PDB file of C-alpha atoms in Angstrom:
ATOM      1  CA  UNK L   1      67.784  60.696  21.789  1.00  0.00           C
ATOM      2  CA  UNK L   2      66.744  63.553  20.349  1.00  0.00           C
ATOM      3  CA  UNK L   3      65.195  63.901  17.159  1.00  0.00           C
ATOM      4  CA  UNK L   4      65.703  66.290  14.435  1.00  0.00           C
ATOM      5  CA  UNK L   5      62.565  68.577  13.557  1.00  0.00           C
ATOM      6  CA  UNK L   6      62.496  66.038  10.032  1.00  0.00           C
ATOM      7  CA  UNK L   7      62.745  62.661  11.522  1.00  0.00           C
ATOM      8  CA  UNK L   8      59.966  63.918  14.236  1.00  0.00           C
ATOM      9  CA  UNK L   9      57.445  64.769  11.724  1.00  0.00           C
ATOM     10  CA  UNK L  10      58.300  61.434   9.570  1.00  0.00           C
ATOM     11  CA  UNK L  11      57.445  59.130  12.731  1.00  0.00           C
ATOM     12  CA  UNK L  12      54.311  61.154  13.347  1.00  0.00           C
ATOM     13  CA  UNK L  13      52.345  60.477  10.764  1.00  0.00           C
ATOM     14  CA  UNK L  14      54.405  56.631  10.973  1.00  0.00           C
ATOM     15  CA  UNK L  15      51.909  56.810  13.736  1.00  0.00           C
ATOM     16  CA  UNK L  16      49.134  58.321  12.612  1.00  0.00           C
ATOM     17  CA  UNK L  17      48.681  56.047   9.778  1.00  0.00           C
ATOM     18  CA  UNK L  18      49.197  53.110  12.087  1.00  0.00           C
ATOM     19  CA  UNK L  19      46.730  53.659  14.127  1.00  0.00           C
ATOM     20  CA  UNK L  20      43.947  54.634  11.493  1.00  0.00           C
ATOM     21  CA  UNK L  21      44.554  51.513  10.214  1.00  0.00           C
ATOM     22  CA  UNK L  22      43.783  49.601  13.683  1.00  0.00           C
ATOM     23  CA  UNK L  23      40.707  51.904  13.347  1.00  0.00           C
ATOM     24  CA  UNK L  24      39.452  50.775   9.109  1.00  0.00           C
ATOM     25  CA  UNK L  25      40.498  47.254  11.084  1.00  0.00           C
ATOM     26  CA  UNK L  26      38.432  47.572  14.568  1.00  0.00           C
ATOM     27  CA  UNK L  27      35.460  49.230  12.861  1.00  0.00           C
ATOM     28  CA  UNK L  28      35.664  45.758   9.935  1.00  0.00           C
ATOM     29  CA  UNK L  29      35.673  43.759  13.366  1.00  0.00           C
ATOM     30  CA  UNK L  30      32.718  45.954  14.593  1.00  0.00           C
ATOM     31  CA  UNK L  31      31.268  44.756  12.162  1.00  0.00           C
ATOM     32  CA  UNK L  32      31.499  41.831  11.367  1.00  0.00           C
ATOM     33  CA  UNK L  33      30.702  40.701  15.244  1.00  0.00           C
ATOM     34  CA  UNK L  34      27.659  43.368  14.844  1.00  0.00           C
ATOM     35  CA  UNK L  35      27.167  40.462  11.354  1.00  0.00           C
ATOM     36  CA  UNK L  36      27.167  37.293  12.959  1.00  0.00           C
ATOM     37  CA  UNK L  37      25.578  38.702  16.219  1.00  0.00           C
ATOM     38  CA  UNK L  38      22.917  40.000  13.936  1.00  0.00           C
ATOM     39  CA  UNK L  39      22.743  35.792  12.102  1.00  0.00           C
ATOM     40  CA  UNK L  40      22.915  34.133  15.764  1.00  0.00           C
ATOM     41  CA  UNK L  41      19.575  35.792  16.689  1.00  0.00           C
ATOM     42  CA  UNK L  42      17.896  35.061  13.980  1.00  0.00           C
ATOM     43  CA  UNK L  43      19.648  31.035  14.162  1.00  0.00           C
ATOM     44  CA  UNK L  44      17.987  30.988  17.695  1.00  0.00           C
ATOM     45  CA  UNK L  45      14.585  33.266  17.713  1.00  0.00           C
ATOM     46  CA  UNK L  46      12.547  30.484  19.178  1.00  0.00           C
ATOM     47  CA  UNK L  47       9.023  29.159  16.570  1.00  0.00           C
ATOM     48  CA  UNK L  48       6.061  31.411  16.840  1.00  0.00           C
ATOM     49  CA  UNK L  49       3.446  30.618  19.919  1.00  0.00           C
ATOM     50  CA  UNK L  50       0.086  30.198  17.858  1.00  0.00           C
ATOM     51  CA  UNK L  51       1.529  27.505  16.111  1.00  0.00           C
ATOM     52  CA  UNK L  52      -1.487  24.144  16.058  1.00  0.00           C
ATOM     53  CA  UNK L  53       0.363  22.340  13.284  1.00  0.00           C
ATOM     54  CA  UNK L  54       3.583  21.456  11.147  1.00  0.00           C
ATOM     55  CA  UNK L  55       2.675  18.203   8.892  1.00  0.00           C
ATOM     56  CA  UNK L  56       3.981  18.922   4.648  1.00  0.00           C
ATOM     57  CA  UNK L  57       3.015  16.324   1.586  1.00  0.00           C
ATOM     58  CA  UNK L  58       3.149  14.489  -0.872  1.00  0.00           C
ATOM     59  CA  UNK L  59       2.744  12.219  -4.046  1.00  0.00           C
ATOM     60  CA  UNK L  60       2.943  10.121  -6.918  1.00  0.00           C
ATOM     61  CA  UNK L  61       6.021   8.413  -5.165  1.00  0.00           C
ATOM     62  CA  UNK L  62       5.994   5.229  -4.812  1.00  0.00           C
ATOM     63  CA  UNK L  63       8.742   4.662  -7.891  1.00  0.00           C
ATOM     64  CA  UNK L  64      11.917   4.170  -5.127  1.00  0.00           C
ATOM     65  CA  UNK L  65      14.653   5.962  -7.968  1.00  0.00           C
ATOM     66  CA  UNK L  66      16.709   8.566  -7.666  1.00  0.00           C
ATOM     67  CA  UNK L  67      14.016  11.350  -7.859  1.00  0.00           C
ATOM     68  CA  UNK L  68      12.083  10.153  -5.345  1.00  0.00           C
ATOM     69  CA  UNK L  69      15.449   9.823  -2.657  1.00  0.00           C
ATOM     70  CA  UNK L  70      16.035  13.174  -3.436  1.00  0.00           C
ATOM     71  CA  UNK L  71      12.891  14.248  -2.741  1.00  0.00           C
ATOM     72  CA  UNK L  72      12.778  12.057   1.166  1.00  0.00           C
ATOM     73  CA  UNK L  73      15.679  13.536   1.949  1.00  0.00           C
ATOM     74  CA  UNK L  74      14.818  17.493   0.753  1.00  0.00           C
ATOM     75  CA  UNK L  75      11.607  16.747   3.236  1.00  0.00           C
ATOM     76  CA  UNK L  76      14.423  15.061   5.965  1.00  0.00           C
ATOM     77  CA  UNK L  77      16.317  17.794   5.398  1.00  0.00           C
ATOM     78  CA  UNK L  78      13.339  19.705   6.475  1.00  0.00           C
ATOM     79  CA  UNK L  79      12.012  18.192   9.239  1.00  0.00           C
ATOM     80  CA  UNK L  80      15.503  18.290  10.842  1.00  0.00           C
ATOM     81  CA  UNK L  81      14.984  22.275  11.457  1.00  0.00           C
ATOM     82  CA  UNK L  82      11.375  21.822  11.264  1.00  0.00           C
ATOM     83  CA  UNK L  83       9.202  19.160  12.819  1.00  0.00           C
ATOM     84  CA  UNK L  84       6.439  17.721  12.206  1.00  0.00           C
ATOM     85  CA  UNK L  85       4.779  14.065  12.233  1.00  0.00           C
ATOM     86  CA  UNK L  86       2.841  13.797  10.134  1.00  0.00           C
ATOM     87  CA  UNK L  87       2.979  13.149   6.597  1.00  0.00           C
ATOM     88  CA  UNK L  88       0.057  13.436   3.211  1.00  0.00           C
ATOM     89  CA  UNK L  89       0.585  10.618   0.938  1.00  0.00           C
ATOM     90  CA  UNK L  90      -2.163  12.197  -1.891  1.00  0.00           C
ATOM     91  CA  UNK L  91      -1.665   8.460  -3.639  1.00  0.00           C
ATOM     92  CA  UNK L  92       0.219   6.733  -6.650  1.00  0.00           C
ATOM     93  CA  UNK L  93       2.258   4.991  -3.519  1.00  0.00           C
ATOM     94  CA  UNK L  94       3.299   2.196  -5.156  1.00  0.00           C
ATOM     95  CA  UNK L  95       4.915   2.009  -9.136  1.00  0.00           C
ATOM     96  CA  UNK L  96       3.721   0.851 -11.317  1.00  0.00           C
ATOM     97  CA  UNK L  97       1.134  -1.238 -10.981  1.00  0.00           C
ATOM     98  CA  UNK L  98       0.810  -1.203  -5.931  1.00  0.00           C
ATOM     99  CA  UNK L  99       2.785  -4.359  -5.885  1.00  0.00           C
ATOM    100  CA  UNK L 100       2.923  -5.215  -2.191  1.00  0.00           C
ATOM    101  CA  UNK L 101       5.666  -6.312  -1.933  1.00  0.00           C
ATOM    102  CA  UNK L 102       7.903  -3.770  -3.212  1.00  0.00           C
ATOM    103  CA  UNK L 103       7.334  -1.659  -0.290  1.00  0.00           C
ATOM    104  CA  UNK L 104      10.627  -1.691   1.342  1.00  0.00           C
ATOM    105  CA  UNK L 105      11.937  -0.155  -1.452  1.00  0.00           C
ATOM    106  CA  UNK L 106       9.374   2.382  -2.629  1.00  0.00           C
ATOM    107  CA  UNK L 107       8.707   3.437   1.097  1.00  0.00           C
ATOM    108  CA  UNK L 108      10.346   2.048   3.865  1.00  0.00           C
ATOM    109  CA  UNK L 109      13.280   2.589   3.082  1.00  0.00           C
ATOM    110  CA  UNK L 110      13.037   6.353   1.205  1.00  0.00           C
ATOM    111  CA  UNK L 111      11.665   7.596   3.918  1.00  0.00           C
ATOM    112  CA  UNK L 112      13.116   4.861   7.235  1.00  0.00           C
ATOM    113  CA  UNK L 113      14.831   8.070   8.406  1.00  0.00           C
ATOM    114  CA  UNK L 114      11.092   9.873   8.603  1.00  0.00           C
ATOM    115  CA  UNK L 115       9.446   7.110  10.040  1.00  0.00           C
ATOM    116  CA  UNK L 116      12.660   6.032  12.859  1.00  0.00           C
ATOM    117  CA  UNK L 117      11.207   9.364  14.240  1.00  0.00           C
ATOM    118  CA  UNK L 118       7.384   8.754  14.468  1.00  0.00           C
ATOM    119  CA  UNK L 119       6.412  10.767  10.797  1.00  0.00           C
ATOM    120  CA  UNK L 120       2.588   9.906  10.643  1.00  0.00           C
ATOM    121  CA  UNK L 121       1.736   8.601   7.141  1.00  0.00           C
ATOM    122  CA  UNK L 122      -1.592  10.059   6.173  1.00  0.00           C
ATOM    123  CA  UNK L 123      -1.795   7.750   2.844  1.00  0.00           C
ATOM    124  CA  UNK L 124      -5.047   7.702   0.016  1.00  0.00           C
ATOM    125  CA  UNK L 125      -5.273   5.607  -3.051  1.00  0.00           C
ATOM    126  CA  UNK L 126      -4.059   6.604  -6.637  1.00  0.00           C
ATOM    127  CA  UNK L 127      -5.193   4.831 -10.265  1.00  0.00           C
ATOM    128  CA  UNK L 128      -1.867   3.124  -9.797  1.00  0.00           C
ATOM    129  CA  UNK L 129      -2.507   2.057  -6.913  1.00  0.00           C
ATOM    130  CA  UNK L 130      -5.342   0.388  -7.696  1.00  0.00           C
ATOM    131  CA  UNK L 131      -4.273  -2.024  -9.568  1.00  0.00           C
ATOM    132  CA  UNK L 132      -3.739  -5.278  -7.513  1.00  0.00           C
ATOM    133  CA  UNK L 133      -6.432  -6.152  -5.855  1.00  0.00           C
ATOM    134  CA  UNK L 134      -8.023  -2.901  -5.845  1.00  0.00           C
ATOM    135  CA  UNK L 135      -5.258  -1.202  -3.419  1.00  0.00           C
ATOM    136  CA  UNK L 136      -7.380  -3.844  -0.304  1.00  0.00           C
ATOM    137  CA  UNK L 137      -3.172  -4.718   0.524  1.00  0.00           C
ATOM    138  CA  UNK L 138      -2.565  -0.931   0.496  1.00  0.00           C
ATOM    139  CA  UNK L 139      -5.518  -0.767   2.368  1.00  0.00           C
ATOM    140  CA  UNK L 140      -4.267  -3.411   4.797  1.00  0.00           C
ATOM    141  CA  UNK L 141      -0.535  -1.870   5.809  1.00  0.00           C
ATOM    142  CA  UNK L 142       0.440  -0.441   8.551  1.00  0.00           C
ATOM    143  CA  UNK L 143       2.393   2.137   7.750  1.00  0.00           C
ATOM    144  CA  UNK L 144       0.235   3.483   5.256  1.00  0.00           C
ATOM    145  CA  UNK L 145      -2.635   4.238   8.178  1.00  0.00           C
ATOM    146  CA  UNK L 146      -5.721   3.562   5.933  1.00  0.00           C
ATOM    147  CA  UNK L 147      -8.946   3.219   8.160  1.00  0.00           C
ATOM    148  CA  UNK L 148     -10.707   2.720   4.238  1.00  0.00           C
ATOM    149  CA  UNK L 149     -10.785   3.988   1.506  1.00  0.00           C
ATOM    150  CA  UNK L 150     -11.889   6.460   2.535  1.00  0.00           C
ATOM    151  CA  UNK L 151     -12.098   8.177   6.224  1.00  0.00           C
ATOM    152  CA  UNK L 152     -11.088  10.923   8.213  1.00  0.00           C
ATOM    153  CA  UNK L 153      -8.843  12.001  11.007  1.00  0.00           C
ATOM    154  CA  UNK L 154      -8.409  15.050  13.217  1.00  0.00           C
ATOM    155  CA  UNK L 155      -4.969  17.216  14.309  1.00  0.00           C
ATOM    156  CA  UNK L 156      -5.766  19.990  17.086  1.00  0.00           C
ATOM    157  CA  UNK L 157      -8.336  21.996  15.300  1.00  0.00           C
ATOM    158  CA  UNK L 158      -7.494  20.970  11.438  1.00  0.00           C
ATOM    159  CA  UNK L 159      -9.667  17.501  10.442  1.00  0.00           C
ATOM    160  CA  UNK L 160      -8.822  15.197   7.453  1.00  0.00           C
ATOM    161  CA  UNK L 161     -11.251  14.058   4.586  1.00  0.00           C
ATOM    162  CA  UNK L 162      -9.268  11.965   2.787  1.00  0.00           C
ATOM    163  CA  UNK L 163     -11.361  10.271  -0.614  1.00  0.00           C
ATOM    164  CA  UNK L 164     -11.305   7.302  -2.849  1.00  0.00           C
ATOM    165  CA  UNK L 165     -11.160   9.854  -5.960  1.00  0.00           C
ATOM    166  CA  UNK L 166     -10.742   6.451  -8.472  1.00  0.00           C
ATOM    167  CA  UNK L 167     -13.190   5.697 -10.826  1.00  0.00           C
ATOM    168  CA  UNK L 168     -14.228   2.468  -9.512  1.00  0.00           C
ATOM    169  CA  UNK L 169     -14.832   4.409  -6.121  1.00  0.00           C
ATOM    170  CA  UNK L 170     -18.270   3.891  -4.624  1.00  0.00           C
ATOM    171  CA  UNK L 171     -18.766   7.889  -5.703  1.00  0.00           C
ATOM    172  CA  UNK L 172     -22.598   7.073  -4.256  1.00  0.00           C
ATOM    173  CA  UNK L 173     -21.970   6.263  -1.223  1.00  0.00           C
ATOM    174  CA  UNK L 174     -18.314   8.562  -0.620  1.00  0.00           C
ATOM    175  CA  UNK L 175     -20.575  11.203  -0.698  1.00  0.00           C
ATOM    176  CA  UNK L 176     -23.530  10.595   1.961  1.00  0.00           C
ATOM    177  CA  UNK L 177     -20.468   9.806   3.434  1.00  0.00           C
ATOM    178  CA  UNK L 178     -18.010  13.415   3.069  1.00  0.00           C
ATOM    179  CA  UNK L 179     -21.326  15.444   3.722  1.00  0.00           C
ATOM    180  CA  UNK L 180     -22.471  13.747   6.683  1.00  0.00           C
ATOM    181  CA  UNK L 181     -18.851  14.414   7.971  1.00  0.00           C
ATOM    182  CA  UNK L 182     -18.205  16.906   6.790  1.00  0.00           C
ATOM    183  CA  UNK L 183     -21.996  18.904   8.163  1.00  0.00           C
ATOM    184  CA  UNK L 184     -20.865  17.446  12.156  1.00  0.00           C
ATOM    185  CA  UNK L 185     -17.292  18.871  12.064  1.00  0.00           C
ATOM    186  CA  UNK L 186     -16.766  21.672  14.119  1.00  0.00           C
ATOM    187  CA  UNK L 187     -12.806  21.866  13.291  1.00  0.00           C
ATOM    188  CA  UNK L 188     -12.632  25.838  12.715  1.00  0.00           C
ATOM    189  CA  UNK L 189      -9.841  23.768   9.879  1.00  0.00           C
ATOM    190  CA  UNK L 190     -11.239  21.091   7.103  1.00  0.00           C
ATOM    191  CA  UNK L 191      -8.700  19.750   4.800  1.00  0.00           C
ATOM    192  CA  UNK L 192      -9.968  17.594   1.853  1.00  0.00           C
ATOM    193  CA  UNK L 193      -7.475  14.865  -0.478  1.00  0.00           C
ATOM    194  CA  UNK L 194      -7.070  12.735  -3.029  1.00  0.00           C
ATOM    195  CA  UNK L 195      -5.487  11.736  -5.624  1.00  0.00           C
ATOM    196  CA  UNK L 196      -6.439  12.862  -8.476  1.00  0.00           C
ATOM    197  CA  UNK L 197      -7.176  17.402  -9.636  1.00  0.00           C
ATOM    198  CA  UNK L 198     -10.247  19.008  -9.051  1.00  0.00           C
ATOM    199  CA  UNK L 199      -8.378  22.119 -11.303  1.00  0.00           C
ATOM    200  CA  UNK L 200      -5.132  21.571 -12.921  1.00  0.00           C
ATOM    201  CA  UNK L 201      -2.616  23.091 -15.428  1.00  0.00           C
ATOM    202  CA  UNK L 202      -0.150  19.611 -16.566  1.00  0.00           C
ATOM    203  CA  UNK L 203      -1.190  16.860 -18.871  1.00  0.00           C
ATOM    204  CA  UNK L 204      -4.705  16.179 -17.761  1.00  0.00           C
ATOM    205  CA  UNK L 205      -6.218  19.274 -16.971  1.00  0.00           C
ATOM    206  CA  UNK L 206      -8.725  20.667 -14.853  1.00  0.00           C
ATOM    207  CA  UNK L 207     -11.972  17.102 -13.845  1.00  0.00           C
ATOM    208  CA  UNK L 208     -15.353  19.128 -15.356  1.00  0.00           C
ATOM    209  CA  UNK L 209     -16.910  16.129 -13.674  1.00  0.00           C
ATOM    210  CA  UNK L 210     -14.605  17.040 -10.134  1.00  0.00           C
ATOM    211  CA  UNK L 211     -15.253  21.068 -10.519  1.00  0.00           C
ATOM    212  CA  UNK L 212     -18.414  19.800 -10.365  1.00  0.00           C
ATOM    213  CA  UNK L 213     -19.055  16.848  -8.105  1.00  0.00           C
ATOM    214  CA  UNK L 214     -16.939  18.537  -5.661  1.00  0.00           C
ATOM    215  CA  UNK L 215     -16.805  22.514  -4.880  1.00  0.00           C
ATOM    216  CA  UNK L 216     -19.991  23.072  -4.249  1.00  0.00           C
ATOM    217  CA  UNK L 217     -19.480  20.752  -1.575  1.00  0.00           C
ATOM    218  CA  UNK L 218     -16.317  22.503  -0.713  1.00  0.00           C
ATOM    219  CA  UNK L 219     -17.607  25.970  -0.194  1.00  0.00           C
ATOM    220  CA  UNK L 220     -20.555  24.725   1.798  1.00  0.00           C
ATOM    221  CA  UNK L 221     -19.112  23.199   4.165  1.00  0.00           C
ATOM    222  CA  UNK L 222     -16.569  25.535   4.237  1.00  0.00           C
ATOM    223  CA  UNK L 223     -13.645  23.248   2.937  1.00  0.00           C
ATOM    224  CA  UNK L 224     -10.139  25.579   3.188  1.00  0.00           C
ATOM    225  CA  UNK L 225      -7.757  22.943   1.243  1.00  0.00           C
ATOM    226  CA  UNK L 226      -8.099  20.363  -0.640  1.00  0.00           C
ATOM    227  CA  UNK L 227      -4.138  19.133  -1.945  1.00  0.00           C
ATOM    228  CA  UNK L 228      -3.781  15.547  -3.949  1.00  0.00           C
ATOM    229  CA  UNK L 229      -1.156  14.012  -6.379  1.00  0.00           C
ATOM    230  CA  UNK L 230      -2.175  12.658 -10.422  1.00  0.00           C
ATOM    231  CA  UNK L 231      -0.663  15.602 -12.214  1.00  0.00           C
ATOM    232  CA  UNK L 232       3.525  15.576 -11.731  1.00  0.00           C
ATOM    233  CA  UNK L 233       3.728  18.916 -10.614  1.00  0.00           C
ATOM    234  CA  UNK L 234       3.840  21.338  -7.592  1.00  0.00           C
ATOM    235  CA  UNK L 235       0.295  24.049  -8.124  1.00  0.00           C
ATOM    236  CA  UNK L 236      -0.344  26.713  -5.768  1.00  0.00           C
ATOM    237  CA  UNK L 237      -4.256  27.925  -6.503  1.00  0.00           C
ATOM    238  CA  UNK L 238      -5.890  31.316  -6.048  1.00  0.00           C
ATOM    239  CA  UNK L 239      -8.493  30.799  -3.814  1.00  0.00           C
ATOM    240  CA  UNK L 240     -10.962  29.579  -5.967  1.00  0.00           C
ATOM    241  CA  UNK L 241     -14.851  30.405  -4.298  1.00  0.00           C
ATOM    242  CA  UNK L 242     -13.414  30.204  -0.792  1.00  0.00           C
ATOM    243  CA  UNK L 243     -11.020  26.264  -1.554  1.00  0.00           C
ATOM    244  CA  UNK L 244      -7.553  27.013  -3.108  1.00  0.00           C
ATOM    245  CA  UNK L 245      -6.297  23.838  -4.819  1.00  0.00           C
ATOM    246  CA  UNK L 246      -2.688  22.788  -4.469  1.00  0.00           C
ATOM    247  CA  UNK L 247      -0.816  19.966  -5.785  1.00  0.00           C
ATOM    248  CA  UNK L 248       2.749  18.557  -4.646  1.00  0.00           C
ATOM    249  CA  UNK L 249       2.792  15.451  -7.393  1.00  0.00           C
ATOM    250  CA  UNK L 250       7.051  16.366  -7.503  1.00  0.00           C
ATOM    251  CA  UNK L 251       7.058  13.069  -5.705  1.00  0.00           C
ATOM    252  CA  UNK L 252       9.636  11.261  -7.813  1.00  0.00           C
ATOM    253  CA  UNK L 253       9.405  12.378 -10.953  1.00  0.00           C
ATOM    254  CA  UNK L 254       7.695  15.990 -13.293  1.00  0.00           C
ATOM    255  CA  UNK L 255       6.011  16.524 -15.917  1.00  0.00           C
ATOM    256  CA  UNK L 256       5.885  20.006 -17.439  1.00  0.00           C
ATOM    257  CA  UNK L 257       2.481  22.726 -16.178  1.00  0.00           C
ATOM    258  CA  UNK L 258       1.857  25.871 -17.677  1.00  0.00           C
ATOM    259  CA  UNK L 259      -1.270  28.093 -15.652  1.00  0.00           C
ATOM    260  CA  UNK L 260      -4.465  29.375 -15.677  1.00  0.00           C
ATOM    261  CA  UNK L 261      -6.485  32.000 -14.951  1.00  0.00           C
ATOM    262  CA  UNK L 262      -6.530  30.899 -11.540  1.00  0.00           C
ATOM    263  CA  UNK L 263      -3.159  29.968 -10.964  1.00  0.00           C
ATOM    264  CA  UNK L 264      -1.272  31.692  -8.560  1.00  0.00           C
ATOM    265  CA  UNK L 265       2.297  29.842  -8.333  1.00  0.00           C
ATOM    266  CA  UNK L 266       2.975  26.751 -10.266  1.00  0.00           C
ATOM    267  CA  UNK L 267       6.621  25.382 -11.841  1.00  0.00           C
ATOM    268  CA  UNK L 268       8.509  21.720 -12.771  1.00  0.00           C
ATOM    269  CA  UNK L 269       9.741  20.282  -9.445  1.00  0.00           C
ATOM    270  CA  UNK L 270      11.157  17.307  -7.822  1.00  0.00           C
ATOM    271  CA  UNK L 271       9.279  18.546  -4.818  1.00  0.00           C
ATOM    272  CA  UNK L 272       7.334  18.415  -1.708  1.00  0.00           C
ATOM    273  CA  UNK L 273       5.181  21.355   0.835  1.00  0.00           C
ATOM    274  CA  UNK L 274       4.640  21.926   4.079  1.00  0.00           C
ATOM    275  CA  UNK L 275       1.591  23.097   6.029  1.00  0.00           C
ATOM    276  CA  UNK L 276       2.379  25.536   9.258  1.00  0.00           C
ATOM    277  CA  UNK L 277      -1.573  26.301   9.921  1.00  0.00           C
ATOM    278  CA  UNK L 278      -2.172  28.753  13.179  1.00  0.00           C
ATOM    279  CA  UNK L 279      -5.095  29.652  14.550  1.00  0.00           C
ATOM    280  CA  UNK L 280      -6.510  32.623  11.553  1.00  0.00           C
ATOM    281  CA  UNK L 281      -3.980  31.095   8.628  1.00  0.00           C
ATOM    282  CA  UNK L 282      -1.863  28.540   6.937  1.00  0.00           C
ATOM    283  CA  UNK L 283       1.387  29.525   5.060  1.00  0.00           C
ATOM    284  CA  UNK L 284       1.894  26.844   3.083  1.00  0.00           C
ATOM    285  CA  UNK L 285       5.493  26.684   1.177  1.00  0.00           C
ATOM    286  CA  UNK L 286       7.313  24.801  -1.708  1.00  0.00           C
ATOM    287  CA  UNK L 287      10.070  23.347  -1.381  1.00  0.00           C
ATOM    288  CA  UNK L 288      12.903  21.394  -4.375  1.00  0.00           C
ATOM    289  CA  UNK L 289      15.086  18.973  -3.190  1.00  0.00           C
ATOM    290  CA  UNK L 290      17.597  22.008  -3.659  1.00  0.00           C
ATOM    291  CA  UNK L 291      16.193  22.258   0.606  1.00  0.00           C
ATOM    292  CA  UNK L 292      14.859  25.386  -1.001  1.00  0.00           C
ATOM    293  CA  UNK L 293      11.369  27.667  -0.910  1.00  0.00           C
ATOM    294  CA  UNK L 294      10.438  28.360  -3.695  1.00  0.00           C
ATOM    295  CA  UNK L 295       6.303  29.750  -3.314  1.00  0.00           C
ATOM    296  CA  UNK L 296       4.647  30.396  -0.004  1.00  0.00           C
ATOM    297  CA  UNK L 297       1.230  31.545   0.286  1.00  0.00           C
ATOM    298  CA  UNK L 298      -1.407  31.876   3.435  1.00  0.00           C
ATOM    299  CA  UNK L 299      -4.581  30.643   3.222  1.00  0.00           C
ATOM    300  CA  UNK L 300      -6.752  32.982   5.611  1.00  0.00           C
ATOM    301  CA  UNK L 301      -9.651  31.255   8.022  1.00  0.00           C
ATOM    302  CA  UNK L 302     -12.564  32.880   7.018  1.00  0.00           C
ATOM    303  CA  UNK L 303     -15.682  32.629   9.150  1.00  0.00           C
ATOM    304  CA  UNK L 304     -18.006  30.061   7.440  1.00  0.00           C
TER     305      UNK L 304
END
């Protein structure tokens, strides 16, 4: 069949439009494929090979209410993405009076998934915990893994020093023990934790007695990090004489928090903190119940 010139031009135009449309579709498919491939590459990116230890911390948890469960679920979600086997539990483990008969509701059920996966909780005593039998029943509870009112344990190149910061603590012997244990430690990373804050911008604020008592010891023995609760918020300090102070007290409820001159980040959030320890640094993140990272900081290793 012969085509007249006008018909030929018409069909040629349709072909050009079709080719152009197919080209656009092809380019879009290619673009989408590239984006998808990039996402897969990011997801498949292997973990950093020099990671020494990953752990999390949380405090003021023991209510058994929705807030605690929401944080526990976020901790479980984080574990599924970045496995860890250690939780620093920084006190007030059982509200309101440290009653061990509540242990199922305020510990075993909220963290059941993590406990089943072999995650170990290393607790210290908070002010609410000592209201029943001075906390002695919690000391004996296997799930809290406390070998005393104050004790130390080590993971790879990280040594933890756990304190009883309550008003009725055996301060004379505890401080002598802390000095001795820090002196004999050859761990490059030294982390101390207890329930009460040294520096804080919340309801209770900075503790002048603790500043006078602890900061010279921390500076002398190159303690890089102090972790605590009691204040029901998240707060990370800038380095103060070589030590970063991290409050992770939003484990079940929150209270207001401000800022101080030394505050790097503070937030009134239900949350927990994560730590990735490397040979030369600790990477800290604050994570909320929406599973989003809201704060990130780095603690560098500074040789003594």
